[in-house]
Short mmCIF file of C-alpha atoms in Angstrom, two decimals:
data_model
loop_
_atom_site.label_atom_id
_atom_site.label_comp_id
_atom_site.label_asym_id
_atom_site.label_seq_id
_atom_site.Cartn_x
_atom_site.Cartn_y
_atom_site.Cartn_z
CA UNK P 372 -26.38 3.37 23.69
CA UNK P 373 -28.61 1.47 21.26
CA UNK P 374 -28.42 4.34 18.79
CA UNK P 375 -24.61 4.37 19.12
CA UNK P 376 -24.37 0.62 18.55
CA UNK P 377 -26.70 0.90 15.56
CA UNK P 378 -24.50 3.67 14.11
CA UNK P 379 -21.35 1.60 14.64
CA UNK P 380 -22.90 -1.40 12.86
CA UNK P 381 -23.76 0.76 9.86
CA UNK P 382 -20.22 2.08 9.41
CA UNK P 383 -17.85 0.60 6.82
CA UNK P 384 -14.66 -0.35 8.65
CA UNK P 385 -13.03 -1.85 5.55
CA UNK P 386 -10.45 0.95 5.37
CA UNK P 387 -9.64 0.53 9.07
CA UNK P 388 -9.02 -3.20 8.72
CA UNK P 389 -7.02 -2.66 5.54
CA UNK P 390 -4.93 -0.05 7.38
CA UNK P 391 -4.32 -2.43 10.28
CA UNK P 392 -3.27 -5.14 7.84
CA UNK P 393 -0.85 -2.89 5.97
CA UNK P 394 0.52 -1.42 9.19
CA UNK P 395 2.03 -4.82 9.89
CA UNK P 396 4.40 -4.06 7.02
CA UNK P 397 6.21 -2.14 9.72
CA UNK P 398 7.21 -5.49 11.21
CA UNK P 399 9.03 -6.44 8.01
CA UNK P 400 10.55 -2.97 7.93
CA UNK P 401 11.90 -3.54 11.43
CA UNK P 402 13.42 -6.83 10.30
CA UNK P 403 15.21 -5.11 7.39
CA UNK P 404 16.43 -2.36 9.71
CA UNK P 405 17.84 -4.94 12.11
CA UNK P 406 19.55 -6.77 9.24
CA UNK P 407 21.09 -3.49 8.02
CA UNK P 408 22.38 -2.64 11.49
CA UNK P 409 23.86 -6.10 12.02
CA UNK P 410 25.59 -6.57 8.64
CA UNK P 411 26.41 -2.95 7.58
CA UNK P 412 25.92 -1.07 4.28
CA UNK P 413 28.05 -3.31 2.03
CA UNK P 414 26.48 -6.63 3.08
CA UNK P 415 23.07 -5.01 3.20
CA UNK P 416 23.68 -3.90 -0.38
CA UNK P 417 24.13 -7.55 -1.44
CA UNK P 418 20.99 -8.51 0.45
CA UNK P 419 19.02 -5.61 -1.11
CA UNK P 420 20.16 -6.62 -4.59
CA UNK P 421 19.02 -10.21 -3.95
CA UNK P 422 15.67 -8.92 -2.69
CA UNK P 423 15.36 -6.75 -5.79
CA UNK P 424 16.16 -9.63 -8.16
CA UNK P 425 13.66 -11.81 -6.31
CA UNK P 426 11.06 -9.05 -6.74
CA UNK P 427 11.69 -8.88 -10.48
CA UNK P 428 11.42 -12.64 -10.92
CA UNK P 429 8.42 -12.69 -8.59
CA UNK P 430 6.49 -10.76 -11.25
CA UNK P 431 6.85 -13.74 -13.58
CA UNK P 432 5.85 -16.15 -10.83
CA UNK P 433 2.70 -14.19 -9.98
CA UNK P 434 1.90 -13.43 -13.62
CA UNK P 435 -0.84 -11.08 -12.43
CA UNK P 436 -2.92 -13.96 -11.07
CA UNK P 437 -3.58 -12.55 -7.55
CA UNK P 438 -5.05 -9.32 -8.97
CA UNK P 439 -7.14 -11.24 -11.49
CA UNK P 440 -8.38 -13.50 -8.70
CA UNK P 441 -9.44 -10.50 -6.59
CA UNK P 442 -11.55 -9.17 -9.45
CA UNK P 443 -13.05 -12.59 -10.17
CA UNK P 444 -14.07 -13.10 -6.54
CA UNK P 445 -15.43 -9.56 -6.19
CA UNK P 446 -17.56 -9.92 -9.33
CA UNK P 447 -18.59 -13.57 -8.69
CA UNK P 448 -18.33 -14.41 -4.97
CA UNK P 449 -19.44 -18.03 -5.47
CA UNK P 450 -17.68 -19.04 -8.68
CA UNK P 451 -14.60 -16.81 -8.40
CA UNK P 452 -12.85 -18.64 -5.53
CA UNK P 453 -13.00 -21.93 -7.46
CA UNK P 454 -10.07 -20.78 -9.61
CA UNK P 455 -7.78 -20.48 -6.57
CA UNK P 456 -6.09 -23.88 -6.63
CA UNK P 457 -5.50 -23.67 -10.39
CA UNK P 458 -3.90 -20.26 -9.98
CA UNK P 459 -1.64 -21.54 -7.20
CA UNK P 460 -0.50 -24.49 -9.30
CA UNK P 461 0.30 -22.17 -12.22
CA UNK P 462 2.47 -20.04 -9.94
CA UNK P 463 4.44 -23.10 -8.83
CA UNK P 464 4.98 -24.15 -12.46
CA UNK P 465 6.04 -20.59 -13.35
CA UNK P 466 8.83 -20.74 -10.76
CA UNK P 467 10.50 -23.89 -12.17
CA UNK P 468 12.31 -22.30 -15.16
CA UNK P 469 13.35 -19.40 -12.92
CA UNK P 470 15.10 -21.78 -10.51
CA UNK P 471 16.79 -23.52 -13.45
CA UNK P 472 18.22 -20.40 -15.10
CA UNK P 473 18.96 -18.42 -11.95
CA UNK P 474 22.71 -19.31 -11.82
CA UNK P 475 23.24 -17.92 -15.33
CA UNK P 476 21.40 -14.72 -14.48
CA UNK P 477 23.23 -14.10 -11.22
CA UNK P 478 26.60 -14.79 -12.87
CA UNK P 479 25.82 -12.18 -15.53
CA UNK P 480 24.94 -9.66 -12.81
CA UNK P 481 28.13 -10.32 -10.85
CA UNK P 482 26.66 -12.00 -7.75
CA UNK P 483 29.06 -13.99 -5.55
CA UNK P 484 28.37 -17.56 -4.40
CA UNK P 485 26.75 -16.21 -1.25
CA UNK P 486 24.73 -13.87 -3.43
CA UNK P 487 23.53 -16.79 -5.56
CA UNK P 488 22.30 -18.67 -2.48
CA UNK P 489 20.53 -15.53 -1.26
CA UNK P 490 18.90 -15.13 -4.68
CA UNK P 491 17.64 -18.72 -4.63
CA UNK P 492 16.16 -18.16 -1.19
CA UNK P 493 14.57 -14.86 -2.22
CA UNK P 494 12.95 -16.46 -5.28
CA UNK P 495 11.53 -19.15 -2.99
CA UNK P 496 10.31 -16.40 -0.66
CA UNK P 497 8.66 -14.65 -3.63
CA UNK P 498 6.88 -17.86 -4.59
CA UNK P 499 5.53 -18.11 -1.04
CA UNK P 500 4.56 -14.44 -1.10
CA UNK P 501 2.76 -14.92 -4.41
CA UNK P 502 0.76 -17.80 -2.97
CA UNK P 503 -0.08 -15.74 0.13
CA UNK P 504 -1.26 -12.91 -2.13
CA UNK P 505 -3.63 -15.36 -3.80
CA UNK P 506 -5.11 -16.39 -0.46
CA UNK P 507 -5.46 -12.71 0.40
CA UNK P 508 -7.14 -12.09 -2.98
CA UNK P 509 -9.91 -14.48 -1.99
CA UNK P 510 -10.38 -12.62 1.30
CA UNK P 511 -10.33 -9.18 -0.32
CA UNK P 512 -12.73 -10.25 -3.06
CA UNK P 513 -15.22 -11.24 -0.36
CA UNK P 514 -14.45 -7.98 1.54
CA UNK P 515 -13.17 -10.02 4.48
CA UNK P 516 -10.72 -7.27 5.41
CA UNK P 517 -10.88 -8.06 9.12
CA UNK P 518 -9.90 -11.69 8.53
CA UNK P 519 -7.22 -10.60 6.07
CA UNK P 520 -5.68 -8.15 8.53
CA UNK P 521 -5.48 -10.88 11.19
CA UNK P 522 -3.94 -13.30 8.70
CA UNK P 523 -1.31 -10.79 7.58
CA UNK P 524 -0.46 -9.87 11.18
CA UNK P 525 0.05 -13.52 12.13
CA UNK P 526 2.21 -14.14 9.06
CA UNK P 527 4.47 -11.12 9.45
CA UNK P 528 4.86 -11.28 13.21
CA UNK P 529 5.73 -14.99 13.06
CA UNK P 530 8.19 -14.38 10.21
CA UNK P 531 9.91 -11.44 11.91
CA UNK P 532 10.25 -13.08 15.32
CA UNK P 533 11.63 -16.31 13.87
CA UNK P 534 14.01 -14.62 11.39
CA UNK P 535 15.28 -12.05 13.90
CA UNK P 536 16.01 -14.81 16.39
CA UNK P 537 18.15 -16.65 13.85
CA UNK P 538 19.86 -13.39 12.79
CA UNK P 539 20.95 -12.53 16.34
CA UNK P 540 21.99 -16.12 17.02
CA UNK P 541 24.07 -16.61 13.86
CA UNK P 542 24.62 -13.19 12.16
CA UNK P 543 24.15 -15.15 8.92
CA UNK P 544 22.18 -13.62 6.03
CA UNK P 545 21.68 -17.03 4.45
CA UNK P 546 20.25 -18.69 7.56
CA UNK P 547 18.07 -15.65 8.28
CA UNK P 548 16.64 -15.63 4.75
CA UNK P 549 16.12 -19.40 4.85
CA UNK P 550 14.16 -18.99 8.08
CA UNK P 551 12.01 -16.34 6.39
CA UNK P 552 11.17 -18.82 3.63
CA UNK P 553 10.31 -21.55 6.13
CA UNK P 554 8.00 -19.22 8.06
CA UNK P 555 6.14 -18.27 4.86
CA UNK P 556 5.72 -21.93 3.87
CA UNK P 557 4.13 -22.74 7.22
CA UNK P 558 1.88 -19.69 7.00
CA UNK P 559 0.66 -20.65 3.51
CA UNK P 560 -0.26 -24.11 4.73
CA UNK P 561 -2.24 -22.72 7.65
CA UNK P 562 -4.02 -20.07 5.56
CA UNK P 563 -4.93 -22.61 2.88
CA UNK P 564 -6.45 -25.00 5.43
CA UNK P 565 -8.44 -22.13 6.97
CA UNK P 566 -9.95 -20.99 3.65
CA UNK P 567 -10.62 -24.51 2.37
CA UNK P 568 -12.88 -25.12 5.35
CA UNK P 569 -15.02 -22.12 4.35
CA UNK P 570 -14.97 -21.95 0.56
CA UNK P 571 -14.84 -24.16 -2.48
CA UNK P 572 -11.41 -23.43 -3.95
CA UNK P 573 -11.33 -25.74 -6.96
CA UNK P 574 -13.59 -26.74 -9.85
CA UNK P 575 -15.22 -30.14 -9.70
CA UNK P 576 -16.15 -29.94 -13.38
CA UNK P 577 -14.09 -29.06 -16.42
CA UNK P 578 -12.80 -25.46 -16.24
CA UNK P 579 -10.92 -23.14 -18.58
CA UNK P 580 -7.57 -24.27 -19.97
CA UNK P 581 -4.26 -23.02 -18.68
CA UNK P 582 -3.71 -21.23 -21.99
CA UNK P 583 -6.89 -19.25 -21.52
CA UNK P 584 -5.90 -18.40 -17.95
CA UNK P 585 -2.51 -17.13 -19.14
CA UNK P 586 -4.17 -14.96 -21.78
CA UNK P 587 -6.55 -13.46 -19.23
CA UNK P 588 -3.73 -12.84 -16.77
CA UNK P 589 -1.22 -11.36 -19.24
CA UNK P 590 -2.33 -7.71 -18.86
CA UNK P 591 -2.25 -8.14 -15.08
CA UNK P 592 1.25 -9.59 -15.35
CA UNK P 593 2.40 -6.54 -17.27
CA UNK P 594 0.79 -4.41 -14.60
CA UNK P 595 2.94 -6.22 -12.06
CA UNK P 596 6.04 -4.98 -13.84
CA UNK P 597 5.44 -1.61 -12.19
CA UNK P 598 7.32 -2.95 -9.18
CA UNK P 599 10.25 -3.50 -11.50
CA UNK P 600 9.85 -0.07 -13.07
CA UNK P 601 9.64 1.82 -9.79
CA UNK P 602 12.21 0.03 -7.68
CA UNK P 603 13.65 -3.34 -8.53
CA UNK P 604 15.31 -2.39 -11.84
CA UNK P 605 16.86 0.60 -10.08
CA UNK P 606 18.42 -1.72 -7.52
CA UNK P 607 19.74 -4.16 -10.12
CA UNK P 608 21.17 -1.37 -12.28
CA UNK P 609 22.78 0.16 -9.18
CA UNK P 610 24.29 -3.26 -8.42
CA UNK P 611 25.81 -3.35 -11.91
CA UNK P 612 26.81 0.33 -12.26
CA UNK P 613 27.62 1.59 -8.75
CA UNK P 614 29.41 0.41 -5.56
CA UNK P 615 27.50 -1.97 -3.29
CA UNK P 616 27.31 0.68 -0.55
CA UNK P 617 25.25 2.86 -2.93
CA UNK P 618 22.77 0.00 -3.23
CA UNK P 619 22.59 -0.18 0.55
CA UNK P 620 21.93 3.57 0.90
CA UNK P 621 19.21 3.47 -1.75
CA UNK P 622 17.70 0.33 -0.21
CA UNK P 623 17.49 2.01 3.21
CA UNK P 624 15.76 5.10 1.77
CA UNK P 625 13.33 2.98 -0.18
CA UNK P 626 12.48 0.83 2.85
CA UNK P 627 11.41 3.99 4.69
CA UNK P 628 9.39 5.14 1.68
CA UNK P 629 7.73 1.71 1.49
CA UNK P 630 6.17 2.30 4.90
CA UNK P 631 4.45 5.43 3.65
CA UNK P 632 3.79 3.75 0.32
CA UNK P 633 1.65 1.24 2.19
CA UNK P 634 -0.87 3.98 2.98
CA UNK P 635 -2.16 4.36 -0.61
CA UNK P 636 -2.39 0.58 -0.86
CA UNK P 637 -4.74 0.62 2.14
CA UNK P 638 -7.16 2.77 0.16
CA UNK P 639 -6.77 0.92 -3.12
CA UNK P 640 -7.21 -2.54 -1.58
CA UNK P 641 -10.73 -1.50 -0.65
CA UNK P 642 -11.30 0.72 -3.68
CA UNK P 643 -10.37 -1.99 -6.19
CA UNK P 644 -12.99 -4.34 -4.78
CA UNK P 645 -15.58 -1.56 -4.78
CA UNK P 646 -14.69 -0.53 -8.34
CA UNK P 647 -15.03 -4.13 -9.56
CA UNK P 648 -18.41 -4.61 -7.86
CA UNK P 649 -19.64 -1.23 -9.11
CA UNK P 650 -18.58 -2.04 -12.68
CA UNK P 651 -20.42 -5.38 -12.53
CA UNK P 652 -23.59 -4.12 -10.83
CA UNK P 653 -24.05 -0.32 -11.20
CA UNK P 654 -21.48 1.51 -13.39
CA UNK P 655 -23.35 4.82 -13.06
CA UNK P 656 -22.19 5.15 -9.43
CA UNK P 657 -18.49 4.85 -10.33
CA UNK P 658 -17.74 8.61 -9.89
CA UNK P 659 -19.07 8.39 -6.32
CA UNK P 660 -16.72 5.50 -5.47
CA UNK P 661 -13.78 7.29 -7.08
CA UNK P 662 -14.50 10.45 -5.07
CA UNK P 663 -14.65 8.38 -1.85
CA UNK P 664 -11.25 6.93 -2.67
CA UNK P 665 -9.77 10.34 -3.45
CA UNK P 666 -11.11 11.74 -0.17
CA UNK P 667 -9.55 8.87 1.79
CA UNK P 668 -6.24 9.37 -0.04
CA UNK P 669 -6.06 13.05 0.92
CA UNK P 670 -7.16 12.51 4.52
CA UNK P 671 -4.81 9.59 5.16
CA UNK P 672 -1.73 10.18 3.04
CA UNK P 673 -1.02 13.88 2.56
CA UNK P 674 -0.69 14.73 6.30
CA UNK P 675 1.64 11.76 6.76
CA UNK P 676 3.82 12.83 3.82
CA UNK P 677 4.14 16.38 5.17
CA UNK P 678 5.07 15.21 8.67
CA UNK P 679 7.49 12.59 7.33
CA UNK P 680 9.04 15.18 5.01
CA UNK P 681 10.00 17.49 7.87
CA UNK P 682 11.21 14.61 10.07
CA UNK P 683 13.22 12.74 7.42
CA UNK P 684 16.69 14.05 8.50
CA UNK P 685 16.15 12.27 11.83
CA UNK P 686 14.26 9.16 10.69
CA UNK P 687 16.97 7.29 8.80
CA UNK P 688 19.88 7.90 11.27
CA UNK P 689 17.57 6.85 14.13
CA UNK P 690 16.41 3.67 12.41
CA UNK P 691 19.43 2.54 10.40
CA UNK P 692 22.26 4.28 12.25
CA UNK P 693 24.70 7.04 11.31
CA UNK P 694 26.31 4.78 8.68
CA UNK P 695 23.24 5.36 6.50
CA UNK P 696 23.09 9.16 6.81
CA UNK P 697 23.63 9.52 3.04
CA UNK P 698 20.21 7.93 2.54
CA UNK P 699 18.49 11.10 3.83
CA UNK P 700 18.95 13.03 0.57
CA UNK P 701 17.61 10.06 -1.39
CA UNK P 702 14.48 9.94 0.77
CA UNK P 703 13.94 13.67 0.18
CA UNK P 704 13.59 12.88 -3.54
CA UNK P 705 11.58 9.66 -3.19
CA UNK P 706 8.92 10.82 -0.71
CA UNK P 707 7.29 13.46 -2.98
CA UNK P 708 7.03 10.74 -5.62
CA UNK P 709 4.33 9.11 -3.48
CA UNK P 710 2.04 12.06 -4.17
CA UNK P 711 2.43 11.42 -7.89
CA UNK P 712 1.95 7.69 -7.35
CA UNK P 713 -1.47 8.32 -5.80
CA UNK P 714 -2.83 9.46 -9.15
CA UNK P 715 -1.03 6.94 -11.33
CA UNK P 716 -2.26 4.10 -9.09
CA UNK P 717 -5.82 5.45 -9.20
CA UNK P 718 -5.88 5.25 -13.00
CA UNK P 719 -4.22 1.84 -12.87
CA UNK P 720 -6.72 0.37 -10.40
CA UNK P 721 -9.67 1.84 -12.32
CA UNK P 722 -8.55 0.27 -15.60
CA UNK P 723 -7.90 -3.10 -13.94
CA UNK P 724 -11.24 -3.15 -12.09
CA UNK P 725 -13.30 -2.15 -15.14
CA UNK P 726 -11.85 -4.80 -17.48
CA UNK P 727 -9.72 -2.28 -19.38
CA UNK P 728 -6.45 -3.94 -18.42
CA UNK P 729 -5.48 -4.38 -22.08
CA UNK P 730 -4.83 -0.63 -22.25
CA UNK P 731 -2.08 -0.89 -19.64
CA UNK P 732 0.68 -2.73 -21.59
CA UNK P 733 1.23 0.20 -23.97
CA UNK P 734 1.41 2.61 -21.06
CA UNK P 735 3.76 0.36 -19.09
CA UNK P 736 6.07 -0.07 -22.08
CA UNK P 737 6.59 3.68 -22.32
CA UNK P 738 7.13 4.00 -18.57
CA UNK P 739 9.57 1.06 -18.49
CA UNK P 740 11.65 2.47 -21.33
CA UNK P 741 11.68 5.87 -19.65
CA UNK P 742 12.83 4.42 -16.33
CA UNK P 743 15.58 2.22 -17.76
CA UNK P 744 16.90 4.98 -20.04
CA UNK P 745 16.90 7.53 -17.21
CA UNK P 746 18.73 5.09 -14.93
CA UNK P 747 21.34 4.37 -17.59
CA UNK P 748 21.99 8.10 -17.99
CA UNK P 749 21.92 9.16 -14.33
CA UNK P 750 23.34 6.26 -12.30
CA UNK P 751 26.89 6.42 -13.76
CA UNK P 752 26.94 10.17 -13.04
CA UNK P 753 24.98 10.43 -9.78
CA UNK P 754 24.89 6.92 -8.29
CA UNK P 755 21.94 6.26 -5.96
CA UNK P 756 20.63 9.82 -6.39
CA UNK P 757 20.30 9.15 -10.12
CA UNK P 758 18.20 6.05 -9.37
CA UNK P 759 15.95 8.07 -7.04
CA UNK P 760 15.42 10.76 -9.68
CA UNK P 761 14.69 8.09 -12.31
CA UNK P 762 12.02 6.61 -10.04
CA UNK P 763 10.25 9.95 -9.67
CA UNK P 764 10.52 10.69 -13.40
CA UNK P 765 8.92 7.34 -14.28
CA UNK P 766 6.16 8.03 -11.73
CA UNK P 767 5.45 11.38 -13.40
CA UNK P 768 5.29 9.81 -16.87
CA UNK P 769 2.92 7.11 -15.62
CA UNK P 770 0.73 9.70 -13.90
CA UNK P 771 0.51 11.81 -17.08
CA UNK P 772 -0.39 8.86 -19.30
CA UNK P 773 -2.83 7.49 -16.73
CA UNK P 774 -4.71 10.78 -16.58
CA UNK P 775 -4.96 10.78 -20.38
CA UNK P 776 -6.55 7.33 -20.26
CA UNK P 777 -9.04 8.47 -17.62
CA UNK P 778 -9.97 11.44 -19.80
CA UNK P 779 -10.88 8.99 -22.56
CA UNK P 780 -12.98 6.80 -20.25
CA UNK P 781 -16.66 7.08 -19.21
CA UNK P 782 -15.62 9.09 -16.12
CA UNK P 783 -14.16 11.94 -18.19
CA UNK P 784 -15.80 14.69 -16.10
CA UNK P 785 -14.34 13.26 -12.90
CA UNK P 786 -10.95 12.82 -14.63
CA UNK P 787 -10.79 16.55 -15.44
CA UNK P 788 -11.09 17.35 -11.72
CA UNK P 789 -8.50 14.72 -10.82
CA UNK P 790 -6.02 16.17 -13.33
CA UNK P 791 -6.38 19.63 -11.74
CA UNK P 792 -5.56 18.14 -8.32
CA UNK P 793 -2.20 16.72 -9.41
CA UNK P 794 -0.02 19.86 -9.24
CA UNK P 795 -1.19 21.22 -5.84
CA UNK P 796 -0.86 17.74 -4.35
CA UNK P 797 2.72 17.43 -5.58
CA UNK P 798 3.45 20.91 -4.21
CA UNK P 799 2.20 19.89 -0.75
CA UNK P 800 4.40 16.78 -0.70
CA UNK P 801 7.46 18.64 -2.02
CA UNK P 802 7.34 21.60 0.39
CA UNK P 803 9.20 19.82 3.26
CA UNK P 804 11.99 18.72 0.90
CA UNK P 805 12.31 22.31 -0.37
CA UNK P 806 12.69 23.47 3.24
CA UNK P 807 15.43 20.90 3.85
CA UNK P 808 17.14 22.06 0.66
CA UNK P 809 17.44 25.60 2.09
CA UNK P 810 14.22 27.36 1.05
CA UNK P 811 12.98 29.64 3.91
CA UNK P 812 10.32 28.03 6.07
CA UNK P 813 7.86 30.89 5.48
CA UNK P 814 8.06 30.26 1.76
CA UNK P 815 7.39 26.55 2.18
CA UNK P 816 4.51 27.26 4.57
CA UNK P 817 3.07 29.62 1.97
CA UNK P 818 3.29 26.88 -0.67
CA UNK P 819 1.54 24.50 1.72
CA UNK P 820 -1.27 26.95 2.53
CA UNK P 821 -1.96 27.85 -1.10
CA UNK P 822 -1.82 24.21 -2.29
CA UNK P 823 -4.05 22.92 0.53
CA UNK P 824 -6.61 25.62 -0.31
CA UNK P 825 -6.56 24.61 -3.97
CA UNK P 826 -7.06 20.94 -3.07
CA UNK P 827 -9.92 21.76 -0.70
CA UNK P 828 -11.67 23.90 -3.33
CA UNK P 829 -11.33 21.24 -6.05
CA UNK P 830 -12.50 18.41 -3.77
CA UNK P 831 -15.55 20.49 -2.80
CA UNK P 832 -16.33 20.95 -6.48
CA UNK P 833 -16.00 17.22 -7.16
CA UNK P 834 -18.22 16.49 -4.16
CA UNK P 835 -21.00 18.66 -5.57
CA UNK P 836 -20.62 16.99 -8.98
CA UNK P 837 -21.01 13.49 -7.57
CA UNK P 838 -23.98 14.49 -5.41
CA UNK P 839 -25.73 16.10 -8.39
CA UNK P 840 -25.68 12.75 -10.15
#
């Protein structure tokens, strides 16, 4: 028993706590499912468009500050947290011009009066979410993943219970969204009080100017635009170019994909902190940390994608109802994109953690242009399916450019192995969708067997390379 307890104490449960924290995203997913069932595809389309616009504007509120704060705390556990209050104040100031110009923006996009109110509430919710992300950055930087998972669970469970109660009592989108904002405000106050009792969150002496903070955060802010590239712009362009029901179908498919998209974030929450510490203390061990992250990605994500791929015809009708059955084909396109996103996010997190964030804006510009242009071409012809295809295309472009950047970095040898893994991984994730499209099951099982063997062989090779160092 002593030996067992000693072994347990030696284990790193960071990934487990991160997984538990991200699993609570399922609570928010349940809330969105309930909203969709109560209000129907058309009203849910308006709500999804407001959420998407809030997500776009939330990028400018955050301005990359939560990610920068995580790296600062990970590299300097004592001094890093002292920037927290300044970062929070900057986020509040960033939101002021957005609130002022929001009516003009929503009018240009064709939102109704109800839509405008929803957009105001969603921007307020994004401000609260940005502040919560900053509190979480402090926890992640200190590797307090257990505390973070508890904090996230309390926030999301409280928000869902309160909002769902108002939804069932009133059937009002506005009152439900307003309740969501109120719950997040209360949670931010509680989290801030908790952390202030344990850490010094502000500078007592003169610190860097706001201008210098903005310059440091700019590459991280551009990194945040990936949310816009991969989803939010699609929703807004659908709102402008397609019927509102199409927005609702796409929103339902993406909500399901978001649940599985939380799995890579579990790995990268921990990996980013480890990459930042490794870069500051012992850069020579970086390939080892990257291999650990890749191993966790394959063990955690790929089996889930395969299972979800075969079950997707039943998932959406069960969760959202038969009214959303058209979302199934959209999910069949979006789910394999997560396999591509694994690699693009790996390159992204590596560049951010190793102070190479200035290389990202050029990459993101190309990806953004690709996504917007593809949406403009496909949405008028294919509606929501065009938006789904555009999302996967932009993921592929980002993955390709990210691998090129890794090949030019100090981990070039590891990057060669990673680049070889891309195609078999995509094949594994795509096999279930091919089966649903009519390809014989024996053929798809053959693709799975061959691709899994290729991944296993390449990971074994990478393992020997890291051990030889």
